[in-house]
Amino acid sequence: MNLLETLQQFPAFANVPDAQLQWVIDRADEESYPEETILYKPNEPINHLILLLEGRVRIDGGANGAADEILTYEPHSLLGLLPFSRMQSIANRLISVTAIKVLKLHRDKLPELIHACYELTEAMVHQMTTRVRDYTKLTQQNEKMASLGRLSAGLAHELNNPVAAVVRSADTLKVHMRATPEAFKAIMHLNLTDEQVDSVNTVFFKKVDQQRAVDARPLTLLERTSLEDEVTDWLDDNGVDDSMDLASPLVDYGFTVDDLDWILEKIGDENLVGVINWLVNNLVTEKLVSDISEASKRISTLTGSIKNYTHMDRGTGKQQIPLAEGLRSTLILLDHKVKSKHIQLNLTIADDLPPVCGWPGELNQVWTNLIDNAIDALPDGGKLDIVSQPDRRPDGSEFVVTKVIDNGSGIPEDIKDKIFEPFFTTKEIGKGTGLGLDIVQGIIKHHNGSIKLQSEPGHTEFSVCLPTE
């Protein structure tokens, strides 16, 4: 098969006259390369239009030589420079997957091509717009996956803690319940009236309810130690064995010496040991069940945040979004990073914050990038403020302004104009793609919004303005 017949098989050239294809053949160089040949290194100038006649070519991710495959070109693909393209280089490696054969047309020939070959130029411009659209979609998806990847390690840790608590408490409860028959025997030998039983039940449920109260204040270590000593001495003085083991559960639920005196007065000395053991047995059961419940709620909160973050079970179209929901879900998923650096986090959301119109998954990606970058920029013990409030204009239009503010070292003046450029990053190799803020800006433009940066040492502020309609 000759070169003209090969070019006729290119889908992009379906409507291009043979004479124009022959024009390219006459001015291009035919070259062959073995497999795994680096055709272009990162940031190396690209000076040729490349027509892939045979074989496959891939783009590898990262200027650091990483082998992550970003994109693969099949035979009959157009690579490299195209008419009207401003491409000077690529930030990745271009490598032959197999042995390849190509036609290479130097950029010096492109002006002549544009004037001499209208249909061919049209086909290549169409190919360029398709390439930009596909590459933009790919980079957005890659950055979204990178955002989820940054969350996944911490999320696994956050989920592991409550899961371990559930397993641990369930195992302890199983062992604890095996002792119930012996405790039941002791209860059956007590001589209590209905009134006495009611009084014990009353104090038991009163203490349990107090412990469950939202405004219940936990004891300090000093307060707890002092109270345990007092309860232990009281139990010893009144002939109750294993006083140290019994004191801790009683103190957990706020029992004091005064409470124990009241119980003793109600039930009498002869019933004290049996009642105390019954109380402690049920308090331990209550504590284990409560621990399982709290850990399960934590798991539910985390999975709910994941669902809200990814917007599963919802349509993919534009919709009215309660912006606060996305911010809170993102913060829950980044909570491990906040805690690991002891960051003081302040979230302020206006009560009258209106919903914004947009794509929830995309906006959550914005919050992840801005907040994650702020956390990375902060020293241990730094401060992060997130403020979201309405912005109502005199002309009746309404916007929501969300600010992510950190008190880190700031962004140097000489790179402020570069931070929204694709592939620009100040992070170490392997810790940042340089796509985050470029994607953020693209998403915000997609929502007809704007993003502004103010930065000086001790105060860096990204301000995102989004329309409500």
mmCIF file with all atom_site columns, N, CA and C in Angstrom, residues 270-312:
data_model
loop_
_atom_site.group_PDB
_atom_site.id
_atom_site.type_symbol
_atom_site.label_atom_id
_atom_site.label_alt_id
_atom_site.label_comp_id
_atom_site.label_asym_id
_atom_site.label_entity_id
_atom_site.label_seq_id
_atom_site.pdbx_PDB_ins_code
_atom_site.Cartn_x
_atom_site.Cartn_y
_atom_site.Cartn_z
_atom_site.occupancy
_atom_site.B_iso_or_equiv
_atom_site.pdbx_formal_charge
_atom_site.auth_seq_id
_atom_site.auth_comp_id
_atom_site.auth_asym_id
_atom_site.auth_atom_id
_atom_site.pdbx_PDB_model_num
ATOM 1   N N  . GLU A 1 270 ? -28.256 -4.866 103.339 1.00 0.00 ? 270 GLU A N  1
ATOM 2   C CA . GLU A 1 270 ? -28.260 -6.251 102.896 1.00 0.00 ? 270 GLU A CA 1
ATOM 3   C C  . GLU A 1 270 ? -28.375 -6.386 101.365 1.00 0.00 ? 270 GLU A C  1
ATOM 4   N N  . ASN A 1 271 ? -28.881 -5.362 100.711 1.00 0.00 ? 271 ASN A N  1
ATOM 5   C CA . ASN A 1 271 ? -29.077 -5.432 99.253  1.00 0.00 ? 271 ASN A CA 1
ATOM 6   C C  . ASN A 1 271 ? -28.015 -4.637 98.472  1.00 0.00 ? 271 ASN A C  1
ATOM 7   N N  . LEU A 1 272 ? -27.106 -3.982 99.191  1.00 0.00 ? 272 LEU A N  1
ATOM 8   C CA . LEU A 1 272 ? -26.206 -3.038 98.530  1.00 0.00 ? 272 LEU A CA 1
ATOM 9   C C  . LEU A 1 272 ? -25.302 -3.707 97.497  1.00 0.00 ? 272 LEU A C  1
ATOM 10  N N  . VAL A 1 273 ? -24.638 -4.799 97.868  1.00 0.00 ? 273 VAL A N  1
ATOM 11  C CA . VAL A 1 273 ? -23.686 -5.436 96.948  1.00 0.00 ? 273 VAL A CA 1
ATOM 12  C C  . VAL A 1 273 ? -24.386 -5.882 95.672  1.00 0.00 ? 273 VAL A C  1
ATOM 13  N N  . GLY A 1 274 ? -25.533 -6.525 95.813  1.00 0.00 ? 274 GLY A N  1
ATOM 14  C CA . GLY A 1 274 ? -26.266 -7.009 94.633  1.00 0.00 ? 274 GLY A CA 1
ATOM 15  C C  . GLY A 1 274 ? -26.724 -5.865 93.737  1.00 0.00 ? 274 GLY A C  1
ATOM 16  N N  . VAL A 1 275 ? -27.224 -4.762 94.342  1.00 0.00 ? 275 VAL A N  1
ATOM 17  C CA . VAL A 1 275 ? -27.724 -3.628 93.553  1.00 0.00 ? 275 VAL A CA 1
ATOM 18  C C  . VAL A 1 275 ? -26.574 -2.918 92.845  1.00 0.00 ? 275 VAL A C  1
ATOM 19  N N  . ILE A 1 276 ? -25.450 -2.725 93.569  1.00 0.00 ? 276 ILE A N  1
ATOM 20  C CA . ILE A 1 276 ? -24.297 -2.057 92.938  1.00 0.00 ? 276 ILE A CA 1
ATOM 21  C C  . ILE A 1 276 ? -23.804 -2.868 91.746  1.00 0.00 ? 276 ILE A C  1
ATOM 22  N N  . ASN A 1 277 ? -23.727 -4.179 91.920  1.00 0.00 ? 277 ASN A N  1
ATOM 23  C CA . ASN A 1 277 ? -23.269 -5.031 90.811  1.00 0.00 ? 277 ASN A CA 1
ATOM 24  C C  . ASN A 1 277 ? -24.253 -4.998 89.642  1.00 0.00 ? 277 ASN A C  1
ATOM 25  N N  . TRP A 1 278 ? -25.548 -4.959 89.968  1.00 0.00 ? 278 TRP A N  1
ATOM 26  C CA . TRP A 1 278 ? -26.569 -4.856 88.900  1.00 0.00 ? 278 TRP A CA 1
ATOM 27  C C  . TRP A 1 278 ? -26.422 -3.530 88.155  1.00 0.00 ? 278 TRP A C  1
ATOM 28  N N  . LEU A 1 279 ? -26.253 -2.454 88.929  1.00 0.00 ? 279 LEU A N  1
ATOM 29  C CA . LEU A 1 279 ? -26.086 -1.138 88.308  1.00 0.00 ? 279 LEU A CA 1
ATOM 30  C C  . LEU A 1 279 ? -24.873 -1.118 87.370  1.00 0.00 ? 279 LEU A C  1
ATOM 31  N N  . VAL A 1 280 ? -23.746 -1.602 87.886  1.00 0.00 ? 280 VAL A N  1
ATOM 32  C CA . VAL A 1 280 ? -22.524 -1.571 87.081  1.00 0.00 ? 280 VAL A CA 1
ATOM 33  C C  . VAL A 1 280 ? -22.656 -2.453 85.843  1.00 0.00 ? 280 VAL A C  1
ATOM 34  N N  . ASN A 1 281 ? -23.263 -3.630 86.011  1.00 0.00 ? 281 ASN A N  1
ATOM 35  C CA . ASN A 1 281 ? -23.458 -4.536 84.876  1.00 0.00 ? 281 ASN A CA 1
ATOM 36  C C  . ASN A 1 281 ? -24.246 -3.865 83.757  1.00 0.00 ? 281 ASN A C  1
ATOM 37  N N  . ASN A 1 282 ? -25.311 -3.158 84.124  1.00 0.00 ? 282 ASN A N  1
ATOM 38  C CA . ASN A 1 282 ? -26.148 -2.494 83.121  1.00 0.00 ? 282 ASN A CA 1
ATOM 39  C C  . ASN A 1 282 ? -25.495 -1.224 82.567  1.00 0.00 ? 282 ASN A C  1
ATOM 40  N N  . LEU A 1 283 ? -24.722 -0.552 83.412  1.00 0.00 ? 283 LEU A N  1
ATOM 41  C CA . LEU A 1 283 ? -24.008 0.626  82.920  1.00 0.00 ? 283 LEU A CA 1
ATOM 42  C C  . LEU A 1 283 ? -22.950 0.227  81.887  1.00 0.00 ? 283 LEU A C  1
ATOM 43  N N  . VAL A 1 284 ? -22.258 -0.880 82.130  1.00 0.00 ? 284 VAL A N  1
ATOM 44  C CA . VAL A 1 284 ? -21.274 -1.369 81.169  1.00 0.00 ? 284 VAL A CA 1
ATOM 45  C C  . VAL A 1 284 ? -21.945 -1.730 79.851  1.00 0.00 ? 284 VAL A C  1
ATOM 46  N N  . THR A 1 285 ? -23.093 -2.425 79.955  1.00 0.00 ? 285 THR A N  1
ATOM 47  C CA . THR A 1 285 ? -23.844 -2.766 78.740  1.00 0.00 ? 285 THR A CA 1
ATOM 48  C C  . THR A 1 285 ? -24.265 -1.506 77.996  1.00 0.00 ? 285 THR A C  1
ATOM 49  N N  . GLU A 1 286 ? -24.782 -0.533 78.744  1.00 0.00 ? 286 GLU A N  1
ATOM 50  C CA . GLU A 1 286 ? -25.206 0.738  78.150  1.00 0.00 ? 286 GLU A CA 1
ATOM 51  C C  . GLU A 1 286 ? -24.033 1.441  77.470  1.00 0.00 ? 286 GLU A C  1
ATOM 52  N N  . LYS A 1 287 ? -22.864 1.415  78.117  1.00 0.00 ? 287 LYS A N  1
ATOM 53  C CA . LYS A 1 287 ? -21.680 2.078  77.557  1.00 0.00 ? 287 LYS A CA 1
ATOM 54  C C  . LYS A 1 287 ? -21.240 1.408  76.258  1.00 0.00 ? 287 LYS A C  1
ATOM 55  N N  . LEU A 1 288 ? -21.219 0.094  76.228  1.00 0.00 ? 288 LEU A N  1
ATOM 56  C CA . LEU A 1 288 ? -20.809 -0.623 75.024  1.00 0.00 ? 288 LEU A CA 1
ATOM 57  C C  . LEU A 1 288 ? -21.776 -0.391 73.876  1.00 0.00 ? 288 LEU A C  1
ATOM 58  N N  . VAL A 1 289 ? -23.073 -0.437 74.179  1.00 0.00 ? 289 VAL A N  1
ATOM 59  C CA . VAL A 1 289 ? -24.086 -0.179 73.143  1.00 0.00 ? 289 VAL A CA 1
ATOM 60  C C  . VAL A 1 289 ? -23.970 1.256  72.642  1.00 0.00 ? 289 VAL A C  1
ATOM 61  N N  . SER A 1 290 ? -23.722 2.186  73.567  1.00 0.00 ? 290 SER A N  1
ATOM 62  C CA . SER A 1 290 ? -23.561 3.594  73.191  1.00 0.00 ? 290 SER A CA 1
ATOM 63  C C  . SER A 1 290 ? -22.343 3.791  72.301  1.00 0.00 ? 290 SER A C  1
ATOM 64  N N  . ASP A 1 291 ? -21.235 3.101  72.627  1.00 0.00 ? 291 ASP A N  1
ATOM 65  C CA . ASP A 1 291 ? -20.026 3.197  71.805  1.00 0.00 ? 291 ASP A CA 1
ATOM 66  C C  . ASP A 1 291 ? -20.282 2.665  70.389  1.00 0.00 ? 291 ASP A C  1
ATOM 67  N N  . ILE A 1 292 ? -20.999 1.550  70.306  1.00 0.00 ? 292 ILE A N  1
ATOM 68  C CA . ILE A 1 292 ? -21.333 0.990  68.999  1.00 0.00 ? 292 ILE A CA 1
ATOM 69  C C  . ILE A 1 292 ? -22.216 1.953  68.217  1.00 0.00 ? 292 ILE A C  1
ATOM 70  N N  . SER A 1 293 ? -23.175 2.555  68.909  1.00 0.00 ? 293 SER A N  1
ATOM 71  C CA . SER A 1 293 ? -24.076 3.514  68.258  1.00 0.00 ? 293 SER A CA 1
ATOM 72  C C  . SER A 1 293 ? -23.323 4.731  67.740  1.00 0.00 ? 293 SER A C  1
ATOM 73  N N  . GLU A 1 294 ? -22.432 5.286  68.566  1.00 0.00 ? 294 GLU A N  1
ATOM 74  C CA . GLU A 1 294 ? -21.679 6.472  68.152  1.00 0.00 ? 294 GLU A CA 1
ATOM 75  C C  . GLU A 1 294 ? -20.757 6.165  66.977  1.00 0.00 ? 294 GLU A C  1
ATOM 76  N N  . ALA A 1 295 ? -20.093 4.990  67.042  1.00 0.00 ? 295 ALA A N  1
ATOM 77  C CA . ALA A 1 295 ? -19.199 4.618  65.944  1.00 0.00 ? 295 ALA A CA 1
ATOM 78  C C  . ALA A 1 295 ? -19.986 4.388  64.656  1.00 0.00 ? 295 ALA A C  1
ATOM 79  N N  . SER A 1 296 ? -21.169 3.792  64.776  1.00 0.00 ? 296 SER A N  1
ATOM 80  C CA . SER A 1 296 ? -22.014 3.555  63.605  1.00 0.00 ? 296 SER A CA 1
ATOM 81  C C  . SER A 1 296 ? -22.490 4.869  62.998  1.00 0.00 ? 296 SER A C  1
ATOM 82  N N  . LYS A 1 297 ? -22.813 5.845  63.857  1.00 0.00 ? 297 LYS A N  1
ATOM 83  C CA . LYS A 1 297 ? -23.226 7.162  63.361  1.00 0.00 ? 297 LYS A CA 1
ATOM 84  C C  . LYS A 1 297 ? -22.070 7.846  62.633  1.00 0.00 ? 297 LYS A C  1
ATOM 85  N N  . ARG A 1 298 ? -20.858 7.658  63.149  1.00 0.00 ? 298 ARG A N  1
ATOM 86  C CA . ARG A 1 298 ? -19.685 8.240  62.493  1.00 0.00 ? 298 ARG A CA 1
ATOM 87  C C  . ARG A 1 298 ? -19.493 7.631  61.106  1.00 0.00 ? 298 ARG A C  1
ATOM 88  N N  . ILE A 1 299 ? -19.658 6.313  61.020  1.00 0.00 ? 299 ILE A N  1
ATOM 89  C CA . ILE A 1 299 ? -19.559 5.645  59.719  1.00 0.00 ? 299 ILE A CA 1
ATOM 90  C C  . ILE A 1 299 ? -20.630 6.176  58.775  1.00 0.00 ? 299 ILE A C  1
ATOM 91  N N  . SER A 1 300 ? -21.852 6.318  59.298  1.00 0.00 ? 300 SER A N  1
ATOM 92  C CA . SER A 1 300 ? -22.958 6.833  58.492  1.00 0.00 ? 300 SER A CA 1
ATOM 93  C C  . SER A 1 300 ? -22.673 8.250  58.010  1.00 0.00 ? 300 SER A C  1
ATOM 94  N N  . THR A 1 301 ? -22.109 9.081  58.899  1.00 0.00 ? 301 THR A N  1
ATOM 95  C CA . THR A 1 301 ? -21.765 10.456 58.520  1.00 0.00 ? 301 THR A CA 1
ATOM 96  C C  . THR A 1 301 ? -20.735 10.481 57.410  1.00 0.00 ? 301 THR A C  1
ATOM 97  N N  . LEU A 1 302 ? -19.711 9.633  57.540  1.00 0.00 ? 302 LEU A N  1
ATOM 98  C CA . LEU A 1 302 ? -18.658 9.584  56.528  1.00 0.00 ? 302 LEU A CA 1
ATOM 99  C C  . LEU A 1 302 ? -19.184 9.095  55.186  1.00 0.00 ? 302 LEU A C  1
ATOM 100 N N  . THR A 1 303 ? -19.969 8.020  55.203  1.00 0.00 ? 303 THR A N  1
ATOM 101 C CA . THR A 1 303 ? -20.503 7.514  53.937  1.00 0.00 ? 303 THR A CA 1
ATOM 102 C C  . THR A 1 303 ? -21.489 8.504  53.328  1.00 0.00 ? 303 THR A C  1
ATOM 103 N N  . GLY A 1 304 ? -22.232 9.210  54.199  1.00 0.00 ? 304 GLY A N  1
ATOM 104 C CA . GLY A 1 304 ? -23.134 10.255 53.701  1.00 0.00 ? 304 GLY A CA 1
ATOM 105 C C  . GLY A 1 304 ? -22.355 11.385 53.051  1.00 0.00 ? 304 GLY A C  1
ATOM 106 N N  . SER A 1 305 ? -21.224 11.720 53.645  1.00 0.00 ? 305 SER A N  1
ATOM 107 C CA . SER A 1 305 ? -20.384 12.779 53.070  1.00 0.00 ? 305 SER A CA 1
ATOM 108 C C  . SER A 1 305 ? -19.811 12.352 51.722  1.00 0.00 ? 305 SER A C  1
ATOM 109 N N  . ILE A 1 306 ? -19.419 11.074 51.620  1.00 0.00 ? 306 ILE A N  1
ATOM 110 C CA . ILE A 1 306 ? -18.920 10.564 50.340  1.00 0.00 ? 306 ILE A CA 1
ATOM 111 C C  . ILE A 1 306 ? -20.014 10.660 49.284  1.00 0.00 ? 306 ILE A C  1
ATOM 112 N N  . LYS A 1 307 ? -21.229 10.270 49.671  1.00 0.00 ? 307 LYS A N  1
ATOM 113 C CA . LYS A 1 307 ? -22.343 10.314 48.732  1.00 0.00 ? 307 LYS A CA 1
ATOM 114 C C  . LYS A 1 307 ? -22.626 11.745 48.300  1.00 0.00 ? 307 LYS A C  1
ATOM 115 N N  . ASN A 1 308 ? -22.611 12.665 49.259  1.00 0.00 ? 308 ASN A N  1
ATOM 116 C CA . ASN A 1 308 ? -22.848 14.071 48.917  1.00 0.00 ? 308 ASN A CA 1
ATOM 117 C C  . ASN A 1 308 ? -21.719 14.623 48.052  1.00 0.00 ? 308 ASN A C  1
ATOM 118 N N  . TYR A 1 309 ? -20.493 14.214 48.384  1.00 0.00 ? 309 TYR A N  1
ATOM 119 C CA . TYR A 1 309 ? -19.334 14.721 47.647  1.00 0.00 ? 309 TYR A CA 1
ATOM 120 C C  . TYR A 1 309 ? -19.379 14.284 46.188  1.00 0.00 ? 309 TYR A C  1
ATOM 121 N N  . THR A 1 310 ? -19.633 12.992 45.969  1.00 0.00 ? 310 THR A N  1
ATOM 122 C CA . THR A 1 310 ? -19.636 12.464 44.606  1.00 0.00 ? 310 THR A CA 1
ATOM 123 C C  . THR A 1 310 ? -20.987 12.645 43.937  1.00 0.00 ? 310 THR A C  1
ATOM 124 N N  . HIS A 1 311 ? -21.996 13.009 44.720  1.00 0.00 ? 311 HIS A N  1
ATOM 125 C CA . HIS A 1 311 ? -23.363 13.179 44.234  1.00 0.00 ? 311 HIS A CA 1
ATOM 126 C C  . HIS A 1 311 ? -23.887 11.929 43.533  1.00 0.00 ? 311 HIS A C  1
ATOM 127 N N  . MET A 1 312 ? -23.701 10.791 44.197  1.00 0.00 ? 312 MET A N  1
ATOM 128 C CA . MET A 1 312 ? -24.280 9.558  43.701  1.00 0.00 ? 312 MET A CA 1
ATOM 129 C C  . MET A 1 312 ? -25.806 9.629  43.838  1.00 0.00 ? 312 MET A C  1
#
